[in-house]
Short mmCIF file of C-alpha atoms and ligand atoms in Angstrom, two decimals:
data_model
loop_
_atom_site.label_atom_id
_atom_site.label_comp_id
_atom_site.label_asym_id
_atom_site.label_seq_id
_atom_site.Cartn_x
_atom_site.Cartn_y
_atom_site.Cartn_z
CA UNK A 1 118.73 50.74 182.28
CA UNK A 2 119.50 47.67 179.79
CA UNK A 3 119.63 45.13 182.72
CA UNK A 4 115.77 46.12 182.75
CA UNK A 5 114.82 46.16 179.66
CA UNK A 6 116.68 42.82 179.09
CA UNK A 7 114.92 41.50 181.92
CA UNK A 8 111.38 42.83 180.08
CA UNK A 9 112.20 41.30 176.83
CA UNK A 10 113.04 38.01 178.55
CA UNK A 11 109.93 38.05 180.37
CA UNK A 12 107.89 38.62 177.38
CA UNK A 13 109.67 36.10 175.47
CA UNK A 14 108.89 33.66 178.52
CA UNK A 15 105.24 34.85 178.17
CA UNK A 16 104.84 34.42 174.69
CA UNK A 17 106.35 30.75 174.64
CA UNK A 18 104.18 29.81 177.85
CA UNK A 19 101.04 30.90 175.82
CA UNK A 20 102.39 28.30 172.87
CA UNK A 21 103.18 25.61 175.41
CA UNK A 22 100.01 26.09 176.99
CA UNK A 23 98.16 25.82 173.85
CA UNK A 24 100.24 23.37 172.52
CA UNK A 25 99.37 21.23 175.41
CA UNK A 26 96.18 21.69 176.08
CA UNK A 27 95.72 20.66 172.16
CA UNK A 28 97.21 17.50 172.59
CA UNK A 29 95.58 16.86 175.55
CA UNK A 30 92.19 17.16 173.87
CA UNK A 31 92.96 15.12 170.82
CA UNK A 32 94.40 12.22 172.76
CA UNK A 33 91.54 12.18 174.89
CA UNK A 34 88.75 12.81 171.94
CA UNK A 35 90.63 9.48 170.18
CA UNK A 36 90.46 7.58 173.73
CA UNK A 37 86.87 7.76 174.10
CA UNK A 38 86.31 7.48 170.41
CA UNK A 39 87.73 4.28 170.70
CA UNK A 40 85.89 3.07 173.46
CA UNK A 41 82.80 3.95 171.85
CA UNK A 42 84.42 1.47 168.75
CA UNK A 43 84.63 -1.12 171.80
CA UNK A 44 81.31 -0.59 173.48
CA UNK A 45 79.71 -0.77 169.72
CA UNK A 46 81.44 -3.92 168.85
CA UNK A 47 80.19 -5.43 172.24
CA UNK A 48 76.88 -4.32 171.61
CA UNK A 49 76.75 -5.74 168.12
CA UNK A 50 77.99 -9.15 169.45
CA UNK A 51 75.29 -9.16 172.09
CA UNK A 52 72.33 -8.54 169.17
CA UNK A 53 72.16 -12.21 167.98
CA UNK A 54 71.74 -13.41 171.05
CA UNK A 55 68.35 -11.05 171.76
CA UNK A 56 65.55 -13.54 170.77
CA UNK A 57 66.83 -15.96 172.84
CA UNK A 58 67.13 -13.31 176.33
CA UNK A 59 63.65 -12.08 175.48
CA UNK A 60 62.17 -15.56 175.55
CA UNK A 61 64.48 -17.24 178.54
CA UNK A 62 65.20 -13.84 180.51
CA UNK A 63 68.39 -13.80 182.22
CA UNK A 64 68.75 -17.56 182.89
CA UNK A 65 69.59 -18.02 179.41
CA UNK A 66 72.28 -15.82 180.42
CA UNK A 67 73.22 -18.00 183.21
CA UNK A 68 73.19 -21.38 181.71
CA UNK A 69 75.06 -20.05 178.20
CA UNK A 70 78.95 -20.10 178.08
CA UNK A 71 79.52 -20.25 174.99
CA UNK A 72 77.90 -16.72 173.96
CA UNK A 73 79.71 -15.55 171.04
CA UNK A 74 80.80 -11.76 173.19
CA UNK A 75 82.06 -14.06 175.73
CA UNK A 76 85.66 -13.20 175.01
CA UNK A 77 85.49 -9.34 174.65
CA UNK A 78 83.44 -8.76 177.70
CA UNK A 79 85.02 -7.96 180.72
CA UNK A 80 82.17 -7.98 183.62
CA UNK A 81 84.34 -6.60 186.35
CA UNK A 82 84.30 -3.17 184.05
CA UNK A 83 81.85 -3.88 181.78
CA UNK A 84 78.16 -3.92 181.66
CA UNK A 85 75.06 -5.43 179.27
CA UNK A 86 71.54 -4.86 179.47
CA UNK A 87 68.81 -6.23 177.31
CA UNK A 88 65.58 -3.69 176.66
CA UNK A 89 62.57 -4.52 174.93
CA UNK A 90 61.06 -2.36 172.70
CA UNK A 91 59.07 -0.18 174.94
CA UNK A 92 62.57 0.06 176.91
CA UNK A 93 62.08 -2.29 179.69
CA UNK A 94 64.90 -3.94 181.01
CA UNK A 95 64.69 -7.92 180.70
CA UNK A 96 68.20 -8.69 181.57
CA UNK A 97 71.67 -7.53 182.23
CA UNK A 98 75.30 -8.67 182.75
CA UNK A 99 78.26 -6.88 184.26
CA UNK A 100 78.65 -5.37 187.69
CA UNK A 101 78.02 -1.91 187.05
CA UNK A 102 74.97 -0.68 188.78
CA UNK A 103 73.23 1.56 186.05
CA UNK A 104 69.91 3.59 186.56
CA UNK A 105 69.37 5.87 183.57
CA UNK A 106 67.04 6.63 180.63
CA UNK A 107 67.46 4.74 177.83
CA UNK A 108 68.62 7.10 175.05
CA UNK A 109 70.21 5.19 171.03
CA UNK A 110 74.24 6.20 170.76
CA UNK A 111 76.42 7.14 173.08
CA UNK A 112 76.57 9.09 176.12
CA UNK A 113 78.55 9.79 179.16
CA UNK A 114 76.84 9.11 183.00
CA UNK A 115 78.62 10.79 185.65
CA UNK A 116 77.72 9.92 189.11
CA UNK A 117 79.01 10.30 192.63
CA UNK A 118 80.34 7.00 193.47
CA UNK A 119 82.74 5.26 192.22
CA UNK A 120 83.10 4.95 188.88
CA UNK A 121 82.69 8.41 188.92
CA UNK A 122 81.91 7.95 185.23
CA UNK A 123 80.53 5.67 182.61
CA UNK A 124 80.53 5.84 178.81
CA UNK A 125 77.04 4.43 177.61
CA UNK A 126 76.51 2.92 173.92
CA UNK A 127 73.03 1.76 173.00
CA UNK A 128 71.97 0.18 169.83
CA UNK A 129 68.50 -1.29 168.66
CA UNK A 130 68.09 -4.56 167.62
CA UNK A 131 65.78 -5.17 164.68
CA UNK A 132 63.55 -8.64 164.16
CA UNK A 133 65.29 -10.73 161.17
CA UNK A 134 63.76 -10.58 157.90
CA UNK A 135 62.30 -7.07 158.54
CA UNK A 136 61.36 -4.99 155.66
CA UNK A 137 64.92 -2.34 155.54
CA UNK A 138 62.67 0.75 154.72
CA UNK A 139 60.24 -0.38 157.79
CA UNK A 140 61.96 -2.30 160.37
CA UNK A 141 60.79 -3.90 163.15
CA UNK A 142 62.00 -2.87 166.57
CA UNK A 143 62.54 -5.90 168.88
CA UNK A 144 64.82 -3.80 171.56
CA UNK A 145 67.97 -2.27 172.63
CA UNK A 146 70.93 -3.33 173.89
CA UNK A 147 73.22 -1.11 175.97
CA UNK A 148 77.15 -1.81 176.52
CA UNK A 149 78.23 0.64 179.07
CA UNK A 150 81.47 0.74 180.78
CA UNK A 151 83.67 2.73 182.92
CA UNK A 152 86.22 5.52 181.62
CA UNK A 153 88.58 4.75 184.92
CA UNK A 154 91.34 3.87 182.24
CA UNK A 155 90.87 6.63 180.55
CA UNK A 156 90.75 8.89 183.39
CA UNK A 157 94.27 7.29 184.31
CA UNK A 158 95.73 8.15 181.19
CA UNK A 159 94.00 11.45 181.38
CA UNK A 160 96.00 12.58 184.49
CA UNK A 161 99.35 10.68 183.58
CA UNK A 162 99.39 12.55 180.58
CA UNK A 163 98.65 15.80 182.31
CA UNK A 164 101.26 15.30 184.89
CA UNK A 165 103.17 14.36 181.72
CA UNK A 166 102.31 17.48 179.54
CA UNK A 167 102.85 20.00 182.87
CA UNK A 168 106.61 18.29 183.57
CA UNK A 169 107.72 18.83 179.92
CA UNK A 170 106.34 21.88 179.70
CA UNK A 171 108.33 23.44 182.50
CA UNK A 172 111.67 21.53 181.52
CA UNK A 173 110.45 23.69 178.05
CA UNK A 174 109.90 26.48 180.01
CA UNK A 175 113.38 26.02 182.12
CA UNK A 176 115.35 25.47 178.61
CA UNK A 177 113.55 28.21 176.85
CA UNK A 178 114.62 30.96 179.52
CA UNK A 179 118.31 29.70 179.52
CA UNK A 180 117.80 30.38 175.55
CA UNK A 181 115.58 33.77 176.47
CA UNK A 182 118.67 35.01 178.33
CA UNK A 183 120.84 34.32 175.76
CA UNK A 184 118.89 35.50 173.12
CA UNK A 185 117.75 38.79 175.25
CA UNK A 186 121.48 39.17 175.56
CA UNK A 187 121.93 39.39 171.99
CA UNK A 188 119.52 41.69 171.06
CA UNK A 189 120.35 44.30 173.45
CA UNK A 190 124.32 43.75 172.94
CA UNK A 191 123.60 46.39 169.38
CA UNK A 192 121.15 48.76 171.13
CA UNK A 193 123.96 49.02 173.98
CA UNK A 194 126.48 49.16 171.76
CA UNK A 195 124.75 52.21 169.52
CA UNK A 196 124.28 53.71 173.00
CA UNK A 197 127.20 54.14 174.38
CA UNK A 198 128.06 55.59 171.32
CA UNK A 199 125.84 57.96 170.80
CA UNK A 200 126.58 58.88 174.48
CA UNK A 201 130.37 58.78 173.82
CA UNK A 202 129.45 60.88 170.82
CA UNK A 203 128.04 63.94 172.66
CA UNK A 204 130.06 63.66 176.09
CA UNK A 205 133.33 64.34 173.26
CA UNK A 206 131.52 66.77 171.21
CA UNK A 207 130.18 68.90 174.26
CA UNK A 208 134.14 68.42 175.66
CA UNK A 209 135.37 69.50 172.33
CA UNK A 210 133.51 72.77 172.33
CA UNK A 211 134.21 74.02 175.67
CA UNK A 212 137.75 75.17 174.73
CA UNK A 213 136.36 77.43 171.70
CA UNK A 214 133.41 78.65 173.83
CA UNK A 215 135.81 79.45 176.45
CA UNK A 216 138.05 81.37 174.30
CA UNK A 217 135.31 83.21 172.51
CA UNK A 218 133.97 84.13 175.71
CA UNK A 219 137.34 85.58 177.10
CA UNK A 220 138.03 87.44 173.93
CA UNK A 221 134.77 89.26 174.14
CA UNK A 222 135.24 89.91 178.28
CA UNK A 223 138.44 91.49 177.47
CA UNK A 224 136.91 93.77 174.41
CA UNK A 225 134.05 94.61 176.76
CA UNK A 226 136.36 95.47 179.40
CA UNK A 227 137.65 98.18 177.01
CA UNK A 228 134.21 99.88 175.43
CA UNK A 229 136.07 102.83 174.70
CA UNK A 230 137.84 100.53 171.97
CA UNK A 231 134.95 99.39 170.30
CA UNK A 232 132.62 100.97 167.75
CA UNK A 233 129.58 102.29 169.45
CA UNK A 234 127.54 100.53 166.50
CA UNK A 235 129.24 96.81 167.23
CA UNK A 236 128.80 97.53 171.08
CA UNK A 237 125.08 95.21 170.88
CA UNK A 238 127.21 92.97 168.08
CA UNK A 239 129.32 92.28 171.42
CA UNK A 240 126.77 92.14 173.53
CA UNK A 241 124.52 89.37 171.39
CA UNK A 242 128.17 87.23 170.93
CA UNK A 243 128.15 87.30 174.82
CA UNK A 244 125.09 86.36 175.34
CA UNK A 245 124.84 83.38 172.63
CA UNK A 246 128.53 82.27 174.17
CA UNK A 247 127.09 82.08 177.83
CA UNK A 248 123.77 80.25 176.54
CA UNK A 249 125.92 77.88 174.38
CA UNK A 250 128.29 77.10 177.58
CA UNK A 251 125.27 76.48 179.37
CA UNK A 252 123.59 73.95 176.79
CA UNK A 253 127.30 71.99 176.64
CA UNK A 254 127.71 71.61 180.57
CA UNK A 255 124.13 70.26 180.64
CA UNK A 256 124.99 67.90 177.83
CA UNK A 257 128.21 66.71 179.13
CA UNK A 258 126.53 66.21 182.52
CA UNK A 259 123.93 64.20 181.10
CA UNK A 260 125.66 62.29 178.22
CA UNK A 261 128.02 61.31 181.85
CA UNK A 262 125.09 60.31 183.93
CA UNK A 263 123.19 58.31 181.48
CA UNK A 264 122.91 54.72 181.79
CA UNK A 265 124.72 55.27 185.25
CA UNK A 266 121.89 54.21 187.99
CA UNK A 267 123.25 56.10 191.20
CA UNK A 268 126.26 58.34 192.19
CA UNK A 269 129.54 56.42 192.99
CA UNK A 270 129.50 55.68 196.55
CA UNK A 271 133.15 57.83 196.96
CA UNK A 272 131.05 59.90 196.29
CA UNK A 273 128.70 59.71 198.19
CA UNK A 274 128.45 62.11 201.57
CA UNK A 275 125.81 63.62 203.88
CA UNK A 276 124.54 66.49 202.76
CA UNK A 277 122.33 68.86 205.22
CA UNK A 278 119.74 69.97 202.45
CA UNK A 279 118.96 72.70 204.67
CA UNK A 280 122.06 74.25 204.17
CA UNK A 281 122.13 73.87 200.69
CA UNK A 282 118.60 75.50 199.91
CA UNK A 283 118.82 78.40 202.44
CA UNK A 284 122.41 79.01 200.47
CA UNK A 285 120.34 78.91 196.87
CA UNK A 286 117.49 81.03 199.03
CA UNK A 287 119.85 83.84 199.25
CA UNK A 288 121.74 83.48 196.02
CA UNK A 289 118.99 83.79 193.92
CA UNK A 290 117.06 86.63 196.24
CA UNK A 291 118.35 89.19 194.08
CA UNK A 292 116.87 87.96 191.05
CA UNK A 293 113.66 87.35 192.79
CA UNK A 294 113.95 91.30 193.97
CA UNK A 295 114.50 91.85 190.30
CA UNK A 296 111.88 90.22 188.85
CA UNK A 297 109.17 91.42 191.98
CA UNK A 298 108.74 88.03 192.86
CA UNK A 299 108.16 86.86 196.67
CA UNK A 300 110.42 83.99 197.43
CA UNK A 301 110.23 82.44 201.02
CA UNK A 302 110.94 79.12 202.57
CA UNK A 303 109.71 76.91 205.13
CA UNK A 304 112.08 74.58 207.16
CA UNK A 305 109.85 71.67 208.92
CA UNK A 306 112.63 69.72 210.14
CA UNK A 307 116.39 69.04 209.50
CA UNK A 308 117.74 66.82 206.88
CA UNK A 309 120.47 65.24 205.76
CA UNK A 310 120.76 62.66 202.10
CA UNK A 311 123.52 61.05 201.34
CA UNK A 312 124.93 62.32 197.93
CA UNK A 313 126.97 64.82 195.98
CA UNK A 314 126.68 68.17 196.87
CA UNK A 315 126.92 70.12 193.42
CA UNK A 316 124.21 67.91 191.89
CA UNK A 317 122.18 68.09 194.40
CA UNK A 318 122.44 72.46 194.60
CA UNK A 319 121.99 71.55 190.52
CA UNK A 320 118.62 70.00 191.07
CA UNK A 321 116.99 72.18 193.58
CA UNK A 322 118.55 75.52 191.60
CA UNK A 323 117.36 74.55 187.88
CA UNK A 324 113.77 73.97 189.96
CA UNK A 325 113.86 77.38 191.99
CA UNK A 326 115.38 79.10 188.88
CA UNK A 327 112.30 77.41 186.52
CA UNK A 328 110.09 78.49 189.26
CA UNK A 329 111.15 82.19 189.40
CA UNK A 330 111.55 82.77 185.69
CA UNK A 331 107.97 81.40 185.06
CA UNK A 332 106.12 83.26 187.26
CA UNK A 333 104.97 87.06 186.44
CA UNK A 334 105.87 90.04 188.72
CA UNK A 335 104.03 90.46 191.86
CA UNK A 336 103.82 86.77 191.99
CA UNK A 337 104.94 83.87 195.02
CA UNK A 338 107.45 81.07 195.08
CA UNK A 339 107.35 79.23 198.42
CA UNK A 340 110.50 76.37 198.96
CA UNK A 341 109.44 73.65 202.07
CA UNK A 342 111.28 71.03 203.53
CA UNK A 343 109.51 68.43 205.06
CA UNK A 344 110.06 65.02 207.14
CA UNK A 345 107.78 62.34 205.57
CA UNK A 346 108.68 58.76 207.30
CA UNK A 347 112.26 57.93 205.83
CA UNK A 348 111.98 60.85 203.46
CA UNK A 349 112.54 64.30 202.86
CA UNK A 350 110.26 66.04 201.09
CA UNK A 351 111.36 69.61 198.75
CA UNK A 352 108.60 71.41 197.21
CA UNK A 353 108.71 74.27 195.13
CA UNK A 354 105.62 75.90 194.80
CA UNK A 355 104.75 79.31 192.36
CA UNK A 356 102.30 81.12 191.63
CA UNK A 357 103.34 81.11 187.81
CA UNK A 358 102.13 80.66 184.41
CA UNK A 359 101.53 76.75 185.03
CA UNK A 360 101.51 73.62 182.54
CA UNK A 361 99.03 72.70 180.45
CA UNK A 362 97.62 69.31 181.65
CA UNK A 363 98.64 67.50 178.48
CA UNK A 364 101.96 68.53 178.91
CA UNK A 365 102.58 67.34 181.93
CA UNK A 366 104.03 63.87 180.97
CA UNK A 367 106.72 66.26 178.39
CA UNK A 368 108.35 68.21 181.24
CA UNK A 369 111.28 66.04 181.97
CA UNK A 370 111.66 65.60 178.51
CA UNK A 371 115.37 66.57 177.26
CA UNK A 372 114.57 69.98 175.05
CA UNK A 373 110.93 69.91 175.53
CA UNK A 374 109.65 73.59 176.54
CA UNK A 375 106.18 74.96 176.33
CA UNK A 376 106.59 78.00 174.83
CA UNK A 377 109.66 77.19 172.16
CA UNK A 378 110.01 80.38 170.69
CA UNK A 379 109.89 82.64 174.53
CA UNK A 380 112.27 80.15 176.24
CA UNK A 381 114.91 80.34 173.80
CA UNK A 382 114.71 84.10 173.82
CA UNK A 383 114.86 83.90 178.27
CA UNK A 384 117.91 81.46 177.37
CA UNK A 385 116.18 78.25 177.86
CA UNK A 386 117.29 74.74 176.26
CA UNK A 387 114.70 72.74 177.72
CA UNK A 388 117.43 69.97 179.68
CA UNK A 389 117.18 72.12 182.88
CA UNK A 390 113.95 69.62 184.64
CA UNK A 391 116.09 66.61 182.51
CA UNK A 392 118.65 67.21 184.76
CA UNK A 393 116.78 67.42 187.48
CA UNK A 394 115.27 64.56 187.36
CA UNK A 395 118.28 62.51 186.15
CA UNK A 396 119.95 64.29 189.51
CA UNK A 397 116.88 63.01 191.63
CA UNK A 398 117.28 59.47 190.24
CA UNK A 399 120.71 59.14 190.93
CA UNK A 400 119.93 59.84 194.45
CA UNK A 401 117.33 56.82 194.79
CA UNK A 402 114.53 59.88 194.51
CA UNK A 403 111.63 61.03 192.61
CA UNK A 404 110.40 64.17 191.13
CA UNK A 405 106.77 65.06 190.82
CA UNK A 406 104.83 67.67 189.22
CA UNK A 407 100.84 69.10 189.55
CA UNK A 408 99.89 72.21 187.88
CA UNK A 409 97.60 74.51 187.06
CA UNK A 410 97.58 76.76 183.62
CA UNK A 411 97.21 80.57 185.57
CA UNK A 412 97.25 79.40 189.17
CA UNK A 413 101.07 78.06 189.21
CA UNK A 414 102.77 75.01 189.35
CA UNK A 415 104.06 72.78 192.46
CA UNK A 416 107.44 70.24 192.14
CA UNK A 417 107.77 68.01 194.79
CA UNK A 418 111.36 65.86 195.09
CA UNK A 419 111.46 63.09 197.37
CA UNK A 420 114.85 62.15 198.34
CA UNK A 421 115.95 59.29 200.99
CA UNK A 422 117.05 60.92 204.13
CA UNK A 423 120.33 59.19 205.78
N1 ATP B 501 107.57 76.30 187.32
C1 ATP B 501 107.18 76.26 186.05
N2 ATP B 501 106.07 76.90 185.65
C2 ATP B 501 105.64 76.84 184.37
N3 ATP B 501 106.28 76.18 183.39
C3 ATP B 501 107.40 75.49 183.73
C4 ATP B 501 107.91 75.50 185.05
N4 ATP B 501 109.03 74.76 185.09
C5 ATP B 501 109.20 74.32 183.83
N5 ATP B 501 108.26 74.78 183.02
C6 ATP B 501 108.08 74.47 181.57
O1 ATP B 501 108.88 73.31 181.31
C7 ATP B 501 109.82 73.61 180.29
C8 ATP B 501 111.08 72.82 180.53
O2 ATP B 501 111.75 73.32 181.66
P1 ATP B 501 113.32 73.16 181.73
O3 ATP B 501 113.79 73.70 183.02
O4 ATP B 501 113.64 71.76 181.41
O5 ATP B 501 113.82 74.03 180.50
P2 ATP B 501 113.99 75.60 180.39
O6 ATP B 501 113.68 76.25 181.70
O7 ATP B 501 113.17 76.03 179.22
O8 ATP B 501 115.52 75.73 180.03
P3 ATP B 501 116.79 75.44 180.95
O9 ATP B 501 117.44 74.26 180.34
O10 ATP B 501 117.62 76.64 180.88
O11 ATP B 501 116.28 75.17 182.34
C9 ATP B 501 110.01 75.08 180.33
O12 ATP B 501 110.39 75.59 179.08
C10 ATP B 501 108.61 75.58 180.71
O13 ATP B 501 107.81 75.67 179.57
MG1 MG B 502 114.71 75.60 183.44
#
């Protein structure tokens, strides 16, 4: 039970910190890339700006000005195996160019990005206007534009080595955070386990503690009954009350004892463990609890479909498939049906006990294998109920690497189903 819930807190805990990685890196990821470009734009300005003097003298000569000029002053920060420069005039016509990247798009002031679908796959854009000298600031004079372009290959490196980057160090986080998860998770169960076994420990003693008394009482109060020509005739229902709260008391601490025993314990011990022909054991609980049946008018009949075998313990198994018949009996009127089948179904056997009872409301439904939870409080406790009879049953059924289900039907009756592993 705690080695699953430990492994639940861990996982949320490895959850929670892969969200903050995640976010963490994905944050940096954008802001490192945001400042990249940000300062190629810087770059591609600078290399526009440097270009502008030199505009007059491209619109007049064209591109052999180009040619025959070393010594033009953007010579040193241009780099024409990634770079490009174009000259426009003012109605955006192209009158020269330098670099070897083959552009064909609009002309558009600031920057852009141009993706495209050879290689470079993309190029950052930056396009400035050149003004003529001397214009009047509040009504300058266009003379053209000048566009530095260039590709973001660099940029896309660093882009991916800082992804591969960012994913490595985040799982080495993620590796050293669930080493820490375990430890922690370990930690935080360690006082919930602790308080459990406890509280466990608590009730398997006090349940121990009061079997002696119970016994006692209830032997004194056989004998006295044995002899009702000693008693009063006025304390005879006294006597008769004291018996009855003793036996329903007894019953309450064996269910407690066996449950404060099996919690926390996933299966039955494999010593344990043995076949156990389940048709045996139900046609023996058929005919024990016939007469009570008879008693109450209430048909019970069974249905054998094949011949089974779990492996398991006996007595907890007759527990589980008695506390079920016994529910099943007591809750359904006079005149009414409980049918018991046993059934093949592929590596399972299949119990159900279906009645014709009262039924279960269908918002109670998930309550019934509650410890203490009855429908009707104040008519169970008067039948002798305590409400751990379908908590043991299903405890029982776990143990055994089964399940317990339950439909019903408030009026019509109810159906439990148990499926158990067959050997
Ligand atoms: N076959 C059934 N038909 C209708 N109601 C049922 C049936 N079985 C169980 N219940 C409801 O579920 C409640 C819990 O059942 P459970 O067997 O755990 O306790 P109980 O029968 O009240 O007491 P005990 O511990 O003596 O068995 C019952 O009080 C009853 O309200
Ligand atoms: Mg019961």
């Amino acid at each position: 039970m705690f080695q699953n819930l430990r492994w639940r807190l861990l996982l949320s805990y490895l959850m929670v910190m892969a969200a903050i990685l995640s976010i963490f890196g994905t944050g940096v990821y954008i802001f490192v890339s945001r400042n990249l470009y940000r300062q190629l734009d810087k770059k591609l300005l600078t290399l526009a700006q440097a270009a502008a003097p030199s505009f007059t003298d491209v619109e007049i000569k064209g591109s052999r000005y180009l040619e025959q000029v070393d010594a033009v002053p953007w010579r040193d920060i241009f780099n024409r195996d990634q770079q490009s420069l174009e000259w426009f005039d003012a109605k955006g016509k192209l009158l020269a160019s330098r670099g070897t990247l083959d552009l064909n798009f609009r002309l558009s002031v600031g920057s852009q990005t141009l993706e495209r679908w050879q290689k470079p796959k993309q190029i950052r854009i930056y396009t400035i206007s050149v003004f003529k000298d001397g214009s009047n600031p509040n009504q300058p004079n266009l003379e053209g534009y000048i566009r530095a372009s260039q590709s973001t290959e660099d940029i896309e490196t660093v882009q991916s080595q800082m992804l591969w980057g960012l994913g490595m160090g985040g799982m080495m986080a993620l590796g050293l955070v669930s080493l820490g998860g375990l430890w922690l998770s370990q930690k935080a169960i360690e006082p919930i386990e602790q308080s459990f076994q406890q509280l466990k420990q608590f009730t398997a003693d006090a349940s121990h503690e009061l079997r002696s008394p119970l016994t006692a009482i209830k032997a004194s109060v056989d004998v006295m009954r044995n002899h009702p020509e000693r008693i009063h005739p006025k304390d005879a229902k006294k006597l008769a009350a004291i018996a009855s709260a003793t036996a329903q008391m007894s019953h309450l601490t064996e269910d407690l004892l066996f449950l404060a025993r099996t919690d926390g314990t996933v299966s039955t011990p494999v010593r344990d463990r043995i076949p156990i022909p389940l048709n045996k054991i139900l046609q023996h609980l058929v005919e024990l609890l016939e007469p009570f049946a008879q008693d109450k008018d209430v048909a019970l009949q069974s249905q054998w479909f094949a011949n089974l075998s779990v492996m398991g313990d006996e007595t907890q198994l007759t527990r589980l498939f008695s506390n079920l018949l016994e529910n099943a009996l007591q809750y359904t009127p006079p005149g009414g049906k409980v049918i018991l089948t046993l059934a093949k179904h592929n590596r399972f056997a299949l119990v159900s006990i279906k009645d014709t009872g009262i039924g279960i409301e269908r918002e109670h439904l998930p309550f019934v294998f509650d410890r203490f939870w009855r429908a009707d409080k104040a008519r169970s406790r008067r039948e002798g109920g305590t409400g751990l009879g379908l908590a043991i049953a299903q405890a029982i059924a776990q143990r055994h690497g089964g399940k317990i289900t339950v439909t019903s039907q408030v009026g019509c009756g109810s159906c439990f189903q148990i499926r158990l592993p067959t050997v």
